[in-house]
Amino acid sequence: MLLAASAGVLGAAALFAGPAFGDTTTAGVPPPTISIGQMQADGSVQVTYTNPATTGVPSITVSSLTLTYNWAPTDAPPTGVVPPAPQNTTSGPISGMCTGPLAGPVVCTYAFPTSMMNAGTNILNGNYELQAAGQDCVVLLPGGCTNGTATQNDGLANPATTPTGVTATTGPKGAAPVTISWTPSPEPDVAGYYVFRNDGSVACHLSEFDPIPASTSCQDTNPGGGTFTYTVKAARFGTSYSSLLLSNASAASESVTVTGPPATTTTVPKSSSTTLPSLGPSGFKPVVVPTKIPTTGGSGSKGLSALPAGASSSATTPSTSGGGYNPLLPYGSIPQPASPTTLDPAAISVPAPPHKGSSIETIAVVGAGLLVAVLALHGLWLRSEVRRAGTLEPLDPEA
């Protein structure tokens, strides 16, 4: 209906307005008002066109409404990075699906051009310049039609597709190292991979600046003894080569048991920007964007990444089995509680401070004891003197 109506208006414009379609700015006819929306995760863009004319019979020439994409990175790639194709390419003007009245606002939705997709399927992250063009006309008004354009820079930053098919294999007789393998993400701008143990610590990492191989793997050389599972996250360049985005965590591998004593220390990442090993060559220090990836769902959102979902700030306490014994201790060891005991500060008993008069009372008691001892010794001395002197004769008052 819209296209048919546009054709009718264009016919009227050709009969009465004079200038043919494709003329440049004409006096008395304002250029179209063009508003470019933000790029979506799938690369699509909505553009709104409006004819601002206030006199005559204004119309938007729908067949003239086009959008051009230009991919242009904002910074140079680090040493060793091979930029994926297409490199600095511009699509031809493309048309979209448009709705709205002839005078506007006419809203057109443009799908990302397949000619700019890598291998015809993958949309590159990075900076894009968008240029929209359109034409408006005023019927029955001398002057005819006017062309207009608008440009906008926008960035696309999608995380990589989550790696799949994660497997873990120990060395002979269950010894380290553990070899972790997975199916890589298909995007051409993936920078590398991080492999995490089930306690959230980094087991190993791998850079993939060259074209991604059909399969990928790395080795956990120092897991310590115990039972482990592994997950993998892909790191992808964002709007520039100085930022990295992490995918969602893959499904965990099947558990493997490694012989030997537990590791004495385990480094658990507190923040991805400070603890994740660098994926690039010397001097390459990209910023890992804080994660905004939903805990469930795929990888279609923008502006994402970093720590693995569920990673904690401290190593997980080994679980205990029946009877309250820690399975990592030798047989017959002292029973351990099934879960750590949390002390309640309010429940801790603190001795009351001594009474203010306690020192004086102590001195009084000691003094009284010494007095009793002196009196007792004096009594014993008197008794011994009487026995030594013999019987005393009574005194005769008359003598």
mmCIF file of N, CA, C and O in Angstrom, residues 47-48 50 68 73 76 82 98-99 107 110 140 164 174 194 202 226 241 250 279 296 298 300 322-323 357 377 380-381:
data_model
loop_
_atom_site.group_PDB
_atom_site.id
_atom_site.type_symbol
_atom_site.label_atom_id
_atom_site.label_comp_id
_atom_site.label_asym_id
_atom_site.label_seq_id
_atom_site.Cartn_x
_atom_site.Cartn_y
_atom_site.Cartn_z
ATOM 1 N N VAL A 47 15.744 3.482 10.847
ATOM 2 C CA VAL A 47 15.926 4.875 10.463
ATOM 3 C C VAL A 47 14.550 5.483 10.225
ATOM 4 O O VAL A 47 13.681 4.863 9.583
ATOM 5 N N THR A 48 14.340 6.702 10.730
ATOM 6 C CA THR A 48 13.064 7.400 10.577
ATOM 7 C C THR A 48 13.262 8.608 9.663
ATOM 8 O O THR A 48 14.171 9.422 9.883
ATOM 9 N N THR A 50 11.303 11.958 7.800
ATOM 10 C CA THR A 50 10.140 12.830 7.887
ATOM 11 C C THR A 50 10.311 14.001 6.927
ATOM 12 O O THR A 50 11.416 14.566 6.819
ATOM 13 N N THR A 68 23.866 2.881 4.292
ATOM 14 C CA THR A 68 25.183 2.352 3.951
ATOM 15 C C THR A 68 25.964 2.080 5.232
ATOM 16 O O THR A 68 25.993 2.912 6.143
ATOM 17 N N PRO A 73 37.780 0.020 12.106
ATOM 18 C CA PRO A 73 38.286 -0.071 13.478
ATOM 19 C C PRO A 73 38.841 1.263 13.955
ATOM 20 O O PRO A 73 39.401 2.031 13.171
ATOM 21 N N ALA A 76 44.632 0.418 15.736
ATOM 22 C CA ALA A 76 45.375 -0.583 14.972
ATOM 23 C C ALA A 76 45.430 -1.890 15.750
ATOM 24 O O ALA A 76 45.497 -1.887 16.986
ATOM 25 N N VAL A 82 45.677 -10.787 12.853
ATOM 26 C CA VAL A 82 45.318 -10.668 11.440
ATOM 27 C C VAL A 82 43.866 -10.203 11.369
ATOM 28 O O VAL A 82 42.957 -10.960 11.713
ATOM 29 N N CYS A 98 9.875 -0.669 5.024
ATOM 30 C CA CYS A 98 9.431 0.633 5.516
ATOM 31 C C CYS A 98 7.928 0.651 5.778
ATOM 32 O O CYS A 98 7.147 0.035 5.049
ATOM 33 N N THR A 99 7.558 1.368 6.813
ATOM 34 C CA THR A 99 6.138 1.549 7.169
ATOM 35 C C THR A 99 5.910 2.999 7.575
ATOM 36 O O THR A 99 6.838 3.674 8.029
ATOM 37 N N VAL A 107 9.276 4.779 8.862
ATOM 38 C CA VAL A 107 10.278 4.029 9.617
ATOM 39 C C VAL A 107 10.748 2.852 8.778
ATOM 40 O O VAL A 107 9.931 2.012 8.364
ATOM 41 N N TYR A 110 16.606 -1.852 8.504
ATOM 42 C CA TYR A 110 17.620 -2.377 7.597
ATOM 43 C C TYR A 110 18.323 -3.559 8.252
ATOM 44 O O TYR A 110 18.814 -3.457 9.383
ATOM 45 N N LEU A 140 2.566 19.885 -6.217
ATOM 46 C CA LEU A 140 1.885 21.134 -6.550
ATOM 47 C C LEU A 140 2.627 22.359 -6.043
ATOM 48 O O LEU A 140 2.034 23.427 -5.895
ATOM 49 N N THR A 164 31.807 -25.219 22.926
ATOM 50 C CA THR A 164 31.089 -26.464 23.215
ATOM 51 C C THR A 164 32.065 -27.640 23.221
ATOM 52 O O THR A 164 33.247 -27.491 22.897
ATOM 53 N N GLY A 174 46.447 -41.230 35.764
ATOM 54 C CA GLY A 174 45.781 -40.123 36.432
ATOM 55 C C GLY A 174 46.675 -38.981 36.835
ATOM 56 O O GLY A 174 46.274 -38.126 37.632
ATOM 57 N N TYR A 194 39.893 -18.755 27.805
ATOM 58 C CA TYR A 194 40.267 -18.992 29.198
ATOM 59 C C TYR A 194 39.595 -20.281 29.657
ATOM 60 O O TYR A 194 38.406 -20.496 29.394
ATOM 61 N N VAL A 202 41.825 -19.935 37.223
ATOM 62 C CA VAL A 202 42.244 -20.097 35.827
ATOM 63 C C VAL A 202 43.189 -21.293 35.720
ATOM 64 O O VAL A 202 44.238 -21.320 36.364
ATOM 65 N N GLY A 226 43.096 -34.335 43.261
ATOM 66 C CA GLY A 226 41.678 -34.133 43.528
ATOM 67 C C GLY A 226 40.847 -34.418 42.298
ATOM 68 O O GLY A 226 41.348 -34.907 41.279
ATOM 69 N N TYR A 241 40.306 -2.935 19.437
ATOM 70 C CA TYR A 241 41.257 -3.982 19.800
ATOM 71 C C TYR A 241 41.751 -3.847 21.237
ATOM 72 O O TYR A 241 42.479 -4.708 21.724
ATOM 73 N N SER A 250 31.056 -22.393 29.081
ATOM 74 C CA SER A 250 30.600 -23.616 28.424
ATOM 75 C C SER A 250 30.027 -24.581 29.457
ATOM 76 O O SER A 250 30.174 -24.385 30.669
ATOM 77 N N LEU A 279 46.077 -12.299 26.831
ATOM 78 C CA LEU A 279 45.995 -13.192 25.678
ATOM 79 C C LEU A 279 46.903 -12.749 24.542
ATOM 80 O O LEU A 279 47.111 -13.490 23.596
ATOM 81 N N THR A 296 21.682 -17.096 32.212
ATOM 82 C CA THR A 296 21.071 -18.072 31.327
ATOM 83 C C THR A 296 20.859 -17.424 29.976
ATOM 84 O O THR A 296 20.688 -16.217 29.872
ATOM 85 N N GLY A 298 21.692 -17.176 25.545
ATOM 86 C CA GLY A 298 22.757 -17.264 24.566
ATOM 87 C C GLY A 298 23.672 -16.075 24.600
ATOM 88 O O GLY A 298 23.882 -15.447 25.615
ATOM 89 N N GLY A 300 23.604 -13.089 22.575
ATOM 90 C CA GLY A 300 23.147 -12.075 21.651
ATOM 91 C C GLY A 300 23.147 -10.676 22.179
ATOM 92 O O GLY A 300 22.729 -9.768 21.491
ATOM 93 N N GLY A 322 29.670 -39.081 54.131
ATOM 94 C CA GLY A 322 28.947 -39.612 55.267
ATOM 95 C C GLY A 322 29.816 -39.811 56.493
ATOM 96 O O GLY A 322 30.970 -40.163 56.415
ATOM 97 N N GLY A 323 29.227 -39.567 57.697
ATOM 98 C CA GLY A 323 29.958 -39.740 58.929
ATOM 99 C C GLY A 323 30.753 -38.517 59.316
ATOM 100 O O GLY A 323 31.388 -38.478 60.357
ATOM 101 N N GLY A 357 36.871 -2.706 93.843
ATOM 102 C CA GLY A 357 37.466 -2.859 95.174
ATOM 103 C C GLY A 357 38.174 -4.150 95.393
ATOM 104 O O GLY A 357 38.495 -4.503 96.530
ATOM 105 N N LEU A 377 51.011 -17.613 117.297
ATOM 106 C CA LEU A 377 52.405 -17.830 117.684
ATOM 107 C C LEU A 377 52.680 -17.254 119.087
ATOM 108 O O LEU A 377 53.415 -17.844 119.890
ATOM 109 N N LEU A 380 51.370 -19.675 121.713
ATOM 110 C CA LEU A 380 52.253 -20.823 121.856
ATOM 111 C C LEU A 380 53.500 -20.454 122.664
ATOM 112 O O LEU A 380 54.017 -21.232 123.477
ATOM 113 N N TRP A 381 54.016 -19.249 122.460
ATOM 114 C CA TRP A 381 55.214 -18.805 123.213
ATOM 115 C C TRP A 381 54.912 -18.695 124.692
ATOM 116 O O TRP A 381 55.686 -19.122 125.540
#
